[in-house]
Every structure is written in C-alpha cells, then in structure tokens.
Coordinates of C-alpha atoms in Angstrom, one line a residue:
M179 CA -10.8 1.2 -4.5
E180 CA -12.0 -2.0 -3.0
D181 CA -15.6 -2.0 -1.8
S182 CA -14.5 -3.2 1.6
L183 CA -12.6 0.0 2.0
R184 CA -15.4 2.4 1.0
I185 CA -16.1 5.1 3.6
Q186 CA -19.6 4.8 5.2
R187 CA -21.8 7.7 6.2
F188 CA -24.1 7.4 9.2
E189 CA -27.0 9.8 9.8
H190 CA -27.3 8.6 13.4
L191 CA -24.5 8.0 15.9
P192 CA -24.3 4.2 16.8
S193 CA -23.9 2.9 20.3
A194 CA -20.5 2.2 21.7
T195 CA -21.0 -1.5 21.2
E196 CA -22.1 -1.1 17.6
F197 CA -19.3 1.2 16.9
A198 CA -16.7 -1.2 18.3
S199 CA -18.0 -4.3 16.6
Q200 CA -19.2 -3.0 13.3
I201 CA -17.1 0.0 12.5
E202 CA -13.9 0.2 14.5
S203 CA -13.2 -3.5 14.0
R204 CA -13.2 -3.0 10.2
N205 CA -10.5 -0.3 10.3
V206 CA -12.3 1.7 7.6
P207 CA -13.2 5.4 8.0
A208 CA -16.7 6.5 8.7
V209 CA -18.6 9.8 8.7
F210 CA -21.1 10.6 11.4
V211 CA -23.3 13.5 10.2
G212 CA -24.3 16.1 12.8
C213 CA -23.3 13.9 15.7
V214 CA -21.8 16.7 17.8
K215 CA -24.3 19.5 16.9
G216 CA -25.5 19.3 20.5
W217 CA -22.1 20.4 21.9
E218 CA -22.2 23.7 23.7
A219 CA -18.9 24.5 21.8
V220 CA -20.8 24.5 18.4
S221 CA -22.8 27.5 19.4
K222 CA -20.4 29.2 21.9
W223 CA -17.3 29.0 19.7
N224 CA -18.9 30.1 16.5
P225 CA -17.1 33.3 15.3
S226 CA -20.4 34.6 13.8
N227 CA -22.0 34.5 17.2
G228 CA -19.3 36.1 19.2
G229 CA -17.3 32.9 19.6
L230 CA -13.9 34.6 19.4
E231 CA -14.7 36.9 22.2
Y232 CA -16.0 34.0 24.3
L233 CA -12.8 32.0 23.7
E234 CA -10.6 34.9 24.6
E235 CA -12.6 35.5 27.8
R236 CA -12.4 31.8 28.8
V237 CA -8.7 31.2 28.0
G238 CA -7.3 34.8 28.1
S239 CA -3.5 35.2 27.6
F240 CA -2.7 31.6 28.6
M241 CA 0.4 30.5 26.7
V242 CA -0.2 27.8 24.1
E243 CA 2.1 26.1 21.6
A244 CA 1.5 27.1 18.0
M245 CA 2.8 25.8 14.7
L246 CA 4.7 28.4 12.7
S247 CA 5.2 27.4 9.0
R248 CA 6.9 29.4 6.3
T249 CA 5.3 27.2 3.7
A250 CA 1.8 28.3 4.7
P251 CA -1.0 27.7 3.7
V252 CA 0.5 24.2 3.6
F253 CA 1.7 22.9 6.9
Y254 CA 4.2 20.0 6.8
G255 CA 4.7 17.7 9.8
D256 CA 8.5 17.5 9.2
L257 CA 10.2 19.6 11.9
R258 CA 12.5 21.0 9.3
S259 CA 9.4 22.7 7.7
H260 CA 7.9 24.3 10.8
E261 CA 8.7 25.2 14.3
R262 CA 6.7 25.2 17.6
V263 CA 6.5 28.6 19.2
P264 CA 4.9 29.8 22.4
L265 CA 2.0 32.2 21.9
P266 CA -0.5 33.9 24.1
F267 CA -4.0 32.4 23.2
S268 CA -5.4 36.0 23.2
T269 CA -2.8 37.0 20.5
F270 CA -3.9 34.2 18.2
I271 CA -7.6 35.3 18.8
G272 CA -6.4 38.7 17.7
F273 CA -5.0 37.3 14.5
C274 CA -8.4 35.6 13.9
K275 CA -10.2 38.9 14.4
Q276 CA -7.8 40.7 12.2
H277 CA -8.3 38.1 9.4
R278 CA -12.0 38.5 9.6
Q279 CA -11.8 42.2 9.3
N280 CA -9.5 41.9 6.3
V281 CA -11.9 39.4 4.6
D282 CA -14.7 41.9 5.2
R283 CA -12.6 44.7 4.0
C284 CA -11.7 42.7 0.8
C285 CA -15.4 42.1 0.2
S286 CA -16.1 45.8 0.7
F287 CA -13.3 46.6 -1.7
N288 CA -14.8 44.4 -4.4
S289 CA -18.0 46.3 -4.2
N290 CA -16.4 49.7 -3.9
S291 CA -14.5 51.1 -6.9
E292 CA -12.4 53.4 -4.6
G293 CA -10.6 50.4 -3.3
H294 CA -10.7 51.2 0.4
Q295 CA -12.9 52.8 3.0
H296 CA -12.9 56.5 3.4
G297 CA -10.4 57.8 5.9
E298 CA -7.9 54.9 5.6
S299 CA -4.6 55.9 4.1
D300 CA -2.6 53.7 1.6
T301 CA 0.1 53.3 4.3
E302 CA -2.4 52.0 6.8
Q303 CA -3.9 49.6 4.3
G304 CA -0.5 48.2 3.2
S305 CA 0.5 47.8 6.8
S306 CA -2.7 46.0 7.5
L307 CA -2.1 43.5 4.7
F308 CA 1.5 42.9 5.9
V309 CA 0.3 42.2 9.4
D310 CA -2.2 39.8 8.0
A311 CA 0.5 37.8 6.1
A312 CA 2.3 36.6 9.3
P313 CA -0.8 35.3 11.1
Q314 CA -1.5 33.1 8.1
Q315 CA 1.6 31.1 9.0
I316 CA 0.3 30.4 12.5
Y317 CA -1.8 27.3 13.2
L318 CA -3.0 26.0 16.6
A319 CA -2.4 22.3 15.9
Q320 CA -2.9 19.6 18.4
V321 CA -3.2 21.9 21.5
P322 CA -4.1 19.5 24.4
I323 CA -7.4 19.9 26.1
A324 CA -6.8 16.6 27.9
N325 CA -3.8 14.2 27.8
A326 CA -3.8 11.0 29.8
E327 CA -0.1 10.3 29.0
N328 CA 1.2 13.7 30.0
E329 CA -1.0 15.9 32.1
E330 CA 1.6 18.6 32.2
R331 CA 1.1 19.2 28.5
V332 CA -2.5 20.2 28.9
Q333 CA -3.0 23.8 27.9
L334 CA -6.7 24.3 27.3
E335 CA -8.4 22.3 30.1
T336 CA -10.8 25.2 30.7
L337 CA -12.5 24.4 27.4
R338 CA -13.3 20.8 28.4
E339 CA -16.7 21.6 29.7
D340 CA -17.9 22.9 26.3
I341 CA -17.5 19.5 24.6
Q342 CA -19.2 16.3 25.5
M343 CA -17.8 12.8 25.1
P344 CA -19.3 11.2 22.0
A345 CA -21.3 8.1 22.9
V346 CA -19.2 5.8 20.7
L347 CA -16.1 6.6 22.9
E348 CA -17.7 6.1 26.3
E349 CA -15.9 2.9 26.9
K350 CA -12.6 4.0 25.3
D351 CA -9.4 4.7 27.2
L352 CA -8.6 8.0 25.6
S353 CA -5.0 9.1 25.0
S354 CA -5.7 12.8 24.4
I355 CA -8.3 15.4 23.3
N356 CA -6.9 18.2 21.2
L357 CA -7.9 21.6 19.7
W358 CA -7.2 22.4 16.1
M359 CA -7.8 26.0 15.0
N360 CA -6.7 28.0 12.0
N361 CA -7.4 31.7 11.3
A362 CA -6.9 31.4 7.5
Q363 CA -7.2 28.6 5.0
A364 CA -4.7 25.8 5.7
R365 CA -3.7 22.4 4.5
S366 CA -1.9 19.7 6.4
S367 CA 0.5 17.3 4.6
A368 CA -0.6 13.7 4.1
H369 CA 0.2 11.6 7.2
Y370 CA -1.2 8.8 9.3
D371 CA -1.8 8.6 13.1
P372 CA -0.6 5.8 15.3
H373 CA -3.9 6.0 17.2
H374 CA -7.5 5.8 16.2
N375 CA -8.9 9.2 15.7
L376 CA -12.4 10.8 15.9
L377 CA -12.2 14.3 14.3
C378 CA -15.1 16.5 15.2
I379 CA -15.9 19.9 13.5
V380 CA -17.0 22.6 15.8
T381 CA -17.2 25.5 13.4
G382 CA -16.1 26.0 9.7
R383 CA -15.4 23.2 7.2
K384 CA -12.8 20.6 6.5
Q385 CA -12.2 18.5 3.4
V386 CA -10.3 15.3 4.1
V387 CA -8.6 13.1 1.5
L388 CA -7.9 9.6 2.8
W389 CA -5.7 6.7 1.7
P390 CA -5.7 3.1 3.1
P391 CA -2.4 1.9 4.6
S392 CA -2.1 -0.4 1.5
A393 CA -1.5 2.8 -0.6
S394 CA 1.7 3.6 1.3
P395 CA 3.9 2.9 -1.7
M396 CA 2.2 5.7 -3.7
L397 CA 2.8 8.2 -0.9
Y398 CA 6.4 7.5 -0.1
P399 CA 6.4 7.5 3.7
M400 CA 9.4 9.1 5.4
P401 CA 12.0 6.8 6.8
I402 CA 10.9 4.8 9.9
Y403 CA 13.9 6.1 11.8
G404 CA 13.0 9.8 11.2
E405 CA 11.1 12.1 13.6
A406 CA 8.3 12.4 11.0
S407 CA 8.0 8.8 9.9
N408 CA 4.2 9.0 9.8
H409 CA 4.3 11.7 7.1
S410 CA 4.4 11.4 3.3
S411 CA 7.5 12.8 1.6
V412 CA 5.4 13.9 -1.4
A413 CA 4.3 17.5 -1.8
L414 CA 0.9 16.5 -3.1
E415 CA 0.0 20.1 -4.0
N416 CA 3.0 20.2 -6.4
P417 CA 4.5 16.7 -6.7
D418 CA 7.7 16.0 -8.6
F419 CA 7.0 12.8 -10.4
S420 CA 10.6 12.5 -11.5
V421 CA 11.4 12.0 -7.8
H422 CA 8.2 10.2 -6.7
P423 CA 6.9 8.5 -9.9
R424 CA 4.3 6.3 -8.1
A425 CA 2.7 9.4 -6.6
Q426 CA 1.0 10.1 -9.9
Y427 CA -1.3 7.2 -9.2
S428 CA -2.0 8.1 -5.6
M429 CA -5.4 9.7 -6.2
E430 CA -6.7 6.5 -7.7
Y431 CA -6.5 5.0 -4.2
S432 CA -8.0 8.0 -2.4
Q433 CA -11.4 9.0 -1.1
K434 CA -12.6 12.5 -0.2
V435 CA -15.1 13.6 2.4
T436 CA -16.4 17.0 3.4
L437 CA -17.1 17.8 7.0
D438 CA -19.3 20.6 8.2
A439 CA -19.9 21.9 11.7
G440 CA -21.4 19.2 13.8
D441 CA -20.0 16.3 11.7
A442 CA -17.4 13.8 12.9
L443 CA -15.0 11.5 11.0
F444 CA -13.5 8.3 12.3
I445 CA -10.0 7.9 11.0
P446 CA -8.5 4.5 11.8
E447 CA -4.8 4.2 12.7
G448 CA -2.6 3.9 9.7
W449 CA -4.9 5.7 7.3
F450 CA -3.1 8.5 5.5
H451 CA -5.1 11.7 5.4
Q452 CA -4.6 15.2 4.1
V453 CA -6.8 17.9 5.6
D454 CA -7.9 21.2 4.0
S455 CA -9.5 23.7 6.4
D456 CA -11.6 26.7 5.5
D457 CA -11.0 30.1 7.2
L458 CA -11.6 30.1 10.9
T459 CA -12.2 26.4 11.3
I460 CA -12.2 24.9 14.8
A461 CA -12.1 21.2 15.4
V462 CA -11.6 18.9 18.4
N463 CA -10.2 15.4 18.0
F464 CA -10.1 12.3 20.3
W465 CA -7.2 9.8 20.1
W466 CA -7.2 6.4 21.6
R467 CA -5.2 3.3 21.2
S468 CA -6.6 0.5 19.1
S469 CA -7.3 -2.9 20.7
I470 CA -4.6 -4.4 18.5
M471 CA -1.9 -2.0 19.6
S472 CA -3.1 -2.2 23.2
S473 CA -2.7 -6.0 23.3
L474 CA 0.8 -6.0 21.8
T475 CA 3.5 -7.0 24.2
D476 CA 7.2 -6.2 23.6
H477 CA 8.4 -9.8 23.5
M478 CA 6.0 -10.5 20.6
D479 CA 7.1 -7.7 18.3
S480 CA 9.6 -9.7 16.3
Y481 CA 7.1 -12.5 15.7
Y482 CA 4.4 -10.2 14.5
L483 CA 6.8 -8.3 12.3
R484 CA 7.8 -11.5 10.6
R485 CA 4.2 -12.5 10.1
I486 CA 3.3 -9.1 8.7
L487 CA 6.3 -9.0 6.3
G488 CA 5.4 -12.6 5.3
R489 CA 1.8 -11.5 4.5
L490 CA 3.0 -8.5 2.5
T491 CA 5.3 -10.7 0.5
D492 CA 2.6 -13.3 -0.2
R493 CA 0.2 -10.6 -1.2
E494 CA 2.7 -9.0 -3.5
M495 CA 3.3 -12.3 -5.2
D496 CA -0.4 -12.9 -5.6
Q497 CA -0.8 -9.5 -7.2
L498 CA 2.3 -9.7 -9.3
L499 CA 1.6 -12.8 -11.2
P500 CA -1.9 -12.0 -12.6
K501 CA -0.6 -8.5 -13.7
A502 CA 2.1 -10.0 -15.8
M503 CA 0.3 -13.1 -17.1
W504 CA -3.2 -13.8 -18.2
R505 CA -5.0 -17.1 -18.7
Q506 CA -6.5 -16.9 -22.1
E507 CA -4.5 -14.6 -24.4
R508 CA -0.7 -14.7 -24.3
N509 CA 1.8 -12.8 -26.4
I510 CA 3.4 -16.1 -27.5
P511 CA 3.4 -16.9 -31.2
K512 CA 0.9 -19.6 -31.9
L513 CA 2.7 -22.4 -33.7
Q514 CA 0.6 -24.8 -35.7
C515 CA 2.0 -28.2 -34.6
N516 CA 1.1 -31.8 -34.8
K517 CA 2.4 -35.2 -33.6
A518 CA 4.8 -35.5 -36.5
M519 CA 6.4 -32.1 -35.8
L520 CA 6.9 -33.1 -32.1
C521 CA 8.6 -36.3 -33.1
E522 CA 11.1 -34.4 -35.2
F523 CA 12.5 -33.1 -31.9
N524 CA 14.4 -36.3 -31.2
L525 CA 15.9 -36.2 -27.8
I526 CA 19.2 -37.6 -28.9
A527 CA 19.7 -34.4 -30.9
F528 CA 17.9 -32.2 -28.5
V529 CA 20.6 -32.0 -25.8
P530 CA 24.1 -31.6 -27.2
D531 CA 26.9 -33.4 -25.4
H532 CA 28.6 -30.1 -24.5
V533 CA 25.7 -29.1 -22.2
G534 CA 26.9 -31.6 -19.7
N535 CA 27.9 -35.2 -19.4
S536 CA 25.3 -35.8 -16.7
L537 CA 22.5 -34.9 -19.2
G538 CA 24.0 -37.2 -21.9
Q539 CA 24.4 -40.1 -19.5
T540 CA 20.9 -39.6 -18.2
G541 CA 19.5 -39.7 -21.7
Q542 CA 21.2 -43.0 -22.3
R543 CA 19.6 -44.4 -19.2
K544 CA 16.1 -43.0 -20.1
D545 CA 15.5 -45.6 -22.8
L546 CA 12.0 -46.4 -21.7
K547 CA 10.5 -49.7 -22.6
G548 CA 8.1 -49.5 -25.5
K549 CA 8.9 -45.9 -26.0
E550 CA 7.6 -45.5 -29.5
E551 CA 4.3 -47.2 -28.6
Q552 CA 3.9 -45.0 -25.5
Q553 CA 4.7 -41.9 -27.6
S554 CA 2.1 -42.7 -30.2
V555 CA -0.6 -43.3 -27.7
L556 CA 0.1 -40.4 -25.3
L557 CA 0.6 -37.8 -28.0
N558 CA -2.6 -38.8 -29.8
D559 CA -4.5 -38.6 -26.6
L560 CA -3.4 -35.0 -25.9
E561 CA -5.9 -32.2 -26.5
P562 CA -4.8 -29.6 -29.1
R563 CA -4.1 -27.0 -26.4
A564 CA -1.9 -29.4 -24.4
L565 CA -0.1 -30.5 -27.6
Q566 CA 0.5 -26.8 -28.5
N567 CA 1.9 -26.1 -25.0
L568 CA 4.1 -29.2 -25.1
Y569 CA 5.5 -28.1 -28.4
E570 CA 6.2 -24.6 -27.1
L571 CA 8.1 -25.9 -24.1
V572 CA 10.1 -28.4 -26.1
A573 CA 11.0 -25.6 -28.6
L574 CA 12.0 -23.3 -25.7
V575 CA 14.3 -25.9 -24.2
H576 CA 15.7 -26.7 -27.7
D577 CA 16.5 -23.0 -28.3
H578 CA 18.0 -22.6 -24.8
V579 CA 20.3 -25.6 -25.3
N580 CA 21.4 -24.3 -28.7
A581 CA 22.1 -20.9 -27.3
S582 CA 24.1 -22.3 -24.5
G583 CA 26.1 -24.4 -27.0
Q584 CA 26.9 -21.2 -29.0
N585 CA 28.0 -19.4 -25.8
Q586 CA 25.1 -17.0 -26.1
P587 CA 23.5 -15.5 -23.0
A588 CA 21.0 -17.9 -21.5
L589 CA 17.8 -17.1 -19.7
P590 CA 17.7 -16.7 -15.9
T591 CA 17.9 -20.0 -14.1
S592 CA 17.1 -21.1 -10.6
S593 CA 20.7 -21.3 -9.8
S594 CA 21.0 -17.5 -10.3
A595 CA 18.9 -16.7 -7.3
L596 CA 19.1 -12.9 -7.3
M597 CA 19.0 -10.8 -10.4
C598 CA 21.2 -7.7 -10.9
Y599 CA 19.3 -4.5 -10.2
A600 CA 19.8 -1.1 -11.8
T601 CA 20.8 1.9 -9.7
D602 CA 17.4 3.5 -10.3
E603 CA 15.5 0.4 -9.3
Q604 CA 13.4 2.2 -6.8
D605 CA 11.6 3.7 -9.8
K606 CA 10.9 0.4 -11.5
T607 CA 7.9 -1.7 -11.0
L608 CA 8.1 -5.3 -10.0
T609 CA 7.0 -6.4 -13.5
E610 CA 9.9 -4.4 -15.0
I611 CA 12.5 -5.9 -12.6
F612 CA 11.3 -9.5 -13.1
H613 CA 10.8 -9.1 -16.9
L614 CA 7.8 -11.4 -16.5
E615 CA 6.5 -10.5 -20.0
D616 CA 9.7 -12.2 -21.4
D617 CA 9.5 -15.3 -19.3
S618 CA 7.8 -17.6 -21.8
V619 CA 8.0 -20.7 -19.6
A620 CA 6.2 -19.1 -16.8
K621 CA 3.5 -17.7 -19.2
I622 CA 2.9 -21.1 -20.7
L623 CA 2.6 -22.8 -17.3
W624 CA 0.4 -20.0 -15.9
A625 CA -2.2 -20.4 -18.6
L626 CA -2.7 -24.1 -18.1
E627 CA -5.7 -25.6 -16.4
P628 CA -4.9 -28.4 -13.9
G629 CA -6.0 -31.2 -16.3
T630 CA -4.1 -29.9 -19.2
F631 CA -1.1 -29.2 -17.0
Q632 CA -1.1 -32.8 -15.8
D633 CA -1.5 -34.4 -19.3
M634 CA 1.2 -32.2 -20.8
F635 CA 3.8 -33.1 -18.1
L636 CA 3.0 -36.8 -18.2
A637 CA 3.5 -36.7 -22.0
M638 CA 6.8 -34.8 -21.5
A639 CA 8.0 -37.2 -18.9
N640 CA 7.2 -40.3 -21.0
N641 CA 8.3 -38.9 -24.4
F642 CA 10.8 -36.2 -23.7
P643 CA 12.4 -37.0 -20.3
R644 CA 15.7 -35.2 -21.1
T645 CA 13.7 -32.1 -22.2
L646 CA 11.9 -32.1 -18.9
E647 CA 15.1 -32.6 -17.0
A648 CA 16.8 -29.7 -18.9
L649 CA 13.7 -27.5 -18.3
V650 CA 13.7 -27.9 -14.5
L651 CA 17.5 -27.9 -14.0
H652 CA 18.6 -25.3 -16.5
L653 CA 15.7 -23.2 -17.8
L654 CA 13.4 -22.6 -14.9
S655 CA 13.6 -19.1 -13.6
P656 CA 12.6 -18.0 -10.1
V657 CA 9.1 -16.8 -11.3
G658 CA 8.8 -20.0 -13.4
A659 CA 9.5 -22.1 -10.2
E660 CA 6.8 -20.1 -8.4
V661 CA 4.3 -20.7 -11.1
L662 CA 5.2 -24.4 -11.4
T663 CA 4.6 -25.0 -7.6
R664 CA 1.3 -23.1 -7.7
K665 CA 0.2 -25.4 -10.5
F666 CA 1.3 -28.3 -8.4
D667 CA -1.0 -27.0 -5.6
E668 CA -3.9 -26.6 -8.0
L669 CA -3.4 -30.1 -9.3
D670 CA -3.2 -31.5 -5.7
Q671 CA -6.5 -30.0 -4.8
K672 CA -8.3 -31.8 -7.7
N673 CA -6.5 -35.2 -7.5
T674 CA -6.9 -38.0 -5.0
E675 CA -3.9 -38.9 -3.0
E676 CA -3.4 -42.0 -5.1
D677 CA -3.4 -39.9 -8.3
R678 CA -1.1 -37.3 -6.8
N679 CA 1.4 -40.0 -5.9
K680 CA 1.3 -41.5 -9.4
F681 CA 1.8 -38.1 -11.0
Y682 CA 4.8 -37.2 -8.9
Q683 CA 6.4 -40.6 -9.4
V684 CA 6.3 -40.2 -13.1
F685 CA 7.4 -36.5 -13.0
Y686 CA 10.3 -37.0 -10.6
G687 CA 11.2 -40.4 -12.0
V688 CA 12.7 -38.7 -15.0
F689 CA 15.5 -37.3 -12.9
D690 CA 18.6 -39.2 -12.1
N691 CA 18.9 -37.2 -8.9
Q692 CA 15.4 -36.5 -7.7
V693 CA 16.7 -34.5 -4.7
A694 CA 18.6 -32.1 -7.1
A695 CA 15.4 -31.6 -9.1
M696 CA 13.4 -30.8 -5.9
D697 CA 16.1 -28.4 -4.8
A698 CA 16.2 -26.6 -8.1
I699 CA 12.4 -26.0 -7.9
L700 CA 12.4 -25.0 -4.2
N701 CA 15.5 -22.8 -4.6
G702 CA 13.9 -21.0 -7.5
K703 CA 10.7 -20.5 -5.6
E704 CA 12.5 -19.1 -2.6
A705 CA 14.6 -16.9 -4.9
F706 CA 11.4 -15.4 -6.3
A707 CA 10.0 -14.8 -2.8
R708 CA 13.3 -13.3 -1.7
Q709 CA 13.3 -10.9 -4.6
V710 CA 9.7 -9.8 -4.0
F711 CA 10.5 -9.4 -0.3
F712 CA 13.5 -7.2 -1.1
I713 CA 11.6 -5.0 -3.4
K714 CA 8.5 -4.8 -1.2
T715 CA 10.3 -3.9 1.9
F716 CA 13.1 -1.7 0.5
V717 CA 12.4 -0.5 -3.1
L718 CA 8.7 0.3 -2.5
K719 CA 9.7 1.6 1.0
V720 CA 6.8 -0.1 2.7
K721 CA 9.1 -1.3 5.5
P722 CA 7.2 -1.1 8.8
N723 CA 6.3 2.6 8.2
G724 CA 2.7 1.9 7.5
L725 CA 2.5 -0.9 10.1
I726 CA 4.0 0.2 13.3
G727 CA 5.5 3.2 15.1
G728 CA 5.1 6.8 14.1
I729 CA 4.9 9.8 16.3
M730 CA 1.9 11.6 17.7
Q731 CA 3.0 14.8 16.0
S732 CA 0.6 15.3 13.1
S733 CA -1.4 18.1 11.4
S734 CA -5.1 17.4 11.4

C-alpha cells in the first residue's frame, strides 16, 4: 500500500475548510474518533438504555423499505441476491427485541446445564429459534432520513432532530442522509459509492475493509451496464480463485478500520469497502457529490474519458516494463567477447540474400569510407559493457536471420501489431501475454544507461549498418519499440540539441528509407500501447467501472 493512500486518524474533528483542503481533496479515507459522541441519537438510540423503545415510539408502525437477503448474514448489492420489502418499522424493532432476548437466553443456557429456563417447553424454544432465523435476513439498509434528490423517498424524517450536521459538512450540498440498522451480525458485499460518504456510528460497532479504486482489477467489478455496477463480483468470504484468480491478492491492497459508537469514517467516492456490523448496530451516513463530479458537464464526458483511459494505459505501461525487466541483473547468458569476435560477424555473411533484396542492395551501398579504420577506433573505445551489449544484439540479429532463412518461426516484429490471445486471456497477466521475459532485445535495451546506449548504437551504425537495419525493420517487437523510444527520450534529456541531431543523423542515416524506419518504430510503439489498452480496459475489466457511473444502491 502506497504511503499516500494510508488512512489517517484524527482525534479532533477539523473545520469545514481544513477538511475540504487537506482531507477531501486527497480522496483518501479518514477516521474521526468520537466526533459524533455529542449527538442525542448516541444516547437515545442505544438499546442498552431503552433505545429500541424510544425508536419505536418515535417512528411507530410507519412503513419502511427493508432489505431481505437469503444469503444472510452476507448482504449482496446485486438485486438477484436480495429483494426490497415493505415492513412496519415497529415490526423490525420487534425483531431486534427478539434477537436480544435470544442472545440473553443463549448466554443463560451456557451457564445453565438444563439448557433452558424453567417453564419453557421444547416446542416453545424451537419455535423461538425458528422465528429468530427469519429476522436475521432483514436489514434496514439506506433508509432515507433526508433526500435532496427525491423528497418522496424520505421515510424517517422524524429522526432528523436527533442527529446534528457534522462541522466538516456544513458547507456541503448533501444528497441524502440515511439510516443503517441491523438486528444481527451482518456483512455487506464489497462495493464503492458514486458519492463521498461520511459513515457515523450511533451504537454498536463496524469493521470496514477498504480498497483504493486502483485495486479494481483485484475485485472484479460487475459490468458497467449492470444494475449493480458498483459492486464486486467476488464473494470475498468464500472466493473461487479459479474464477477470480486476481482476488487472491486483493487483501494486499486493503486496509481495515474499526469504528465504535461516536466514530465517523470518510469514504471517498470510488473506494471499495466491505462492512461487518456487530449485533444491533445503528449508523447514519451522509452522501454528497464530489467537486469533481459536480463540475462535470455532459459535453465534456467523452474528452475526460479519453484522458482517463490514456492515463490508465500510460500507468500500466510504466508499471509493466519494470516488472518484466531489471537494470542490473538480466537472465541473458553473459558471453565473453572481444573486438576480434565481433569482427568475425562480417556483415556480408550476416544477412543472407534470401532475407530480401532490399537488405542486400542496402548493404552494397553502405560501404563506408575508411570502414576498417572507423571500426578499429570505435570498437576499441567502447566500454566492456557496451561491447558486451553490442555483441548480444549482433548475435540476436544473426540468429534471427538464420532462423528466417531456414523457415523457422521468427520473433514478433513491429509489423505484427497485435499478438494472438488465448481464450482464457482474462486470467493471464500482462507479463504472460507479452512474454517480456523472452524479449531479449527489449531486455538488453532496458538495462542500458543513456551514455552506453548512445555509444553502442553509434558503433553499430558505423560498423554494422545492415545489422541495425535488420534489427529495427525485422526484429523489433512492440515492447522493444516502446523501450527503444523511452531510451531515446532519456538520451534527449541528457544531450544538447546539437548532440541530439548528430546522433539521429548517424542512426537514421543507416536506412535507405528513413521514413520506413521511423514508421517501423512508431508502429511498434503504438502496437504496444494498443495491446496494453486492450488488456487494461477489457481483460482486467477496469473499463469505466471504477471511474464513473454506479448506482446509489449499496450496503453500508
């Protein structure tokens, strides 16, 4: 977990200005310890202090919408897993009272060898336990106390006077205030909210596991077009890693917080959270639109979506390359070479005629003046590491040309823009799909420092021009093209404009058709980005699920 994503704890509630500038703007959760202890609801709603009777008296038999789940104590947000049923509030309070009695009865049973109180028949006890099973499937989830978007949905407005607006929200344009109440232990499935959320515990306790939006691939969000697009499709209490293999790493990206009565948790939009509630836990949450979502206008959606997808693709490429390659140690055989060995790879024999007439004709035209003298000086000037890398690249091109001449399968080239994907590609990692560990050219280039990179390619251009031409036009894979252009960028940052121009004049001067060489490199680079984009947006199912949309229906 990155330090910038660590959840902070505050012993004192900040001002509205401090919250907006220092906490909300970071889009990272924060815990405010005891910040709502002063609410009247904390004392009046407490079941240990007659809170159930108080709530029943205030609300009575007013009809509320309850969540009924046959998978209790786990409540999933998918409508296929639960249904919304009308229920008199007083009936639910009766369930809570019954559950408390059963808990007390169970405690009494544990201390009484007779198993049940005197005067209670076995039939009555069995009936009691059966009655208790159904209420455990009932959860008052997201029952509106206030709703700015739909006042007709408000069901518990009478409880509004028992809660006070937290100071951090005084300047917010709230979307809704909701009640969450369970009579028995309950767990909500992992989901994110499309609004900022302040979850306040009135009585009981909740444990919340949170994941940043960047962990979406590990949680397999449901399809964006579904009615529960903001929910994970993984049953985290009993995951099937054969179906969701990346879920086995999900907890590495998570953080857990425990909230007691009086505590509050800020959950930014887009953060996945799974909530475990103790028996008879009551909470109130506040939802409001973030400044980012509030400022979005419809005609800008396509632009922002393109920018976001571009950022995701760039970030994935940045993360992908270092995972597959490393600067110091490479799994490439270290060949002891010297100048004499390099000279044995005479270019006339290096590229057979059957590879293509254009290469042979180019080789005849590349008879550089004073070649032997340049070769002797440049190779002697190379540092051992540059000499080693040059030999490895020359050997790779030589092997590739020989393989092509024998009609053996060749390595991926920039002309084959997209690779073939297996049917189970959604379970593969990017590294597996790209086979980066097998791309020796990309590995060699990735490990080079700018100075070594420059010296090696100048030596190749002057001494092995046809080898360089074959490398770029016939051996450079999409990931190789990406690495090559990144090395160009590193070199450009260190060189003066004059030195940059000299280097590229020598490098591209090797090619009979410089435009074709540039196209080969750019086509390969774009093919790599296209493959990463395809995998990032479809295979890893990050789509816009973790970025936009979602429904307000959730299970906090």
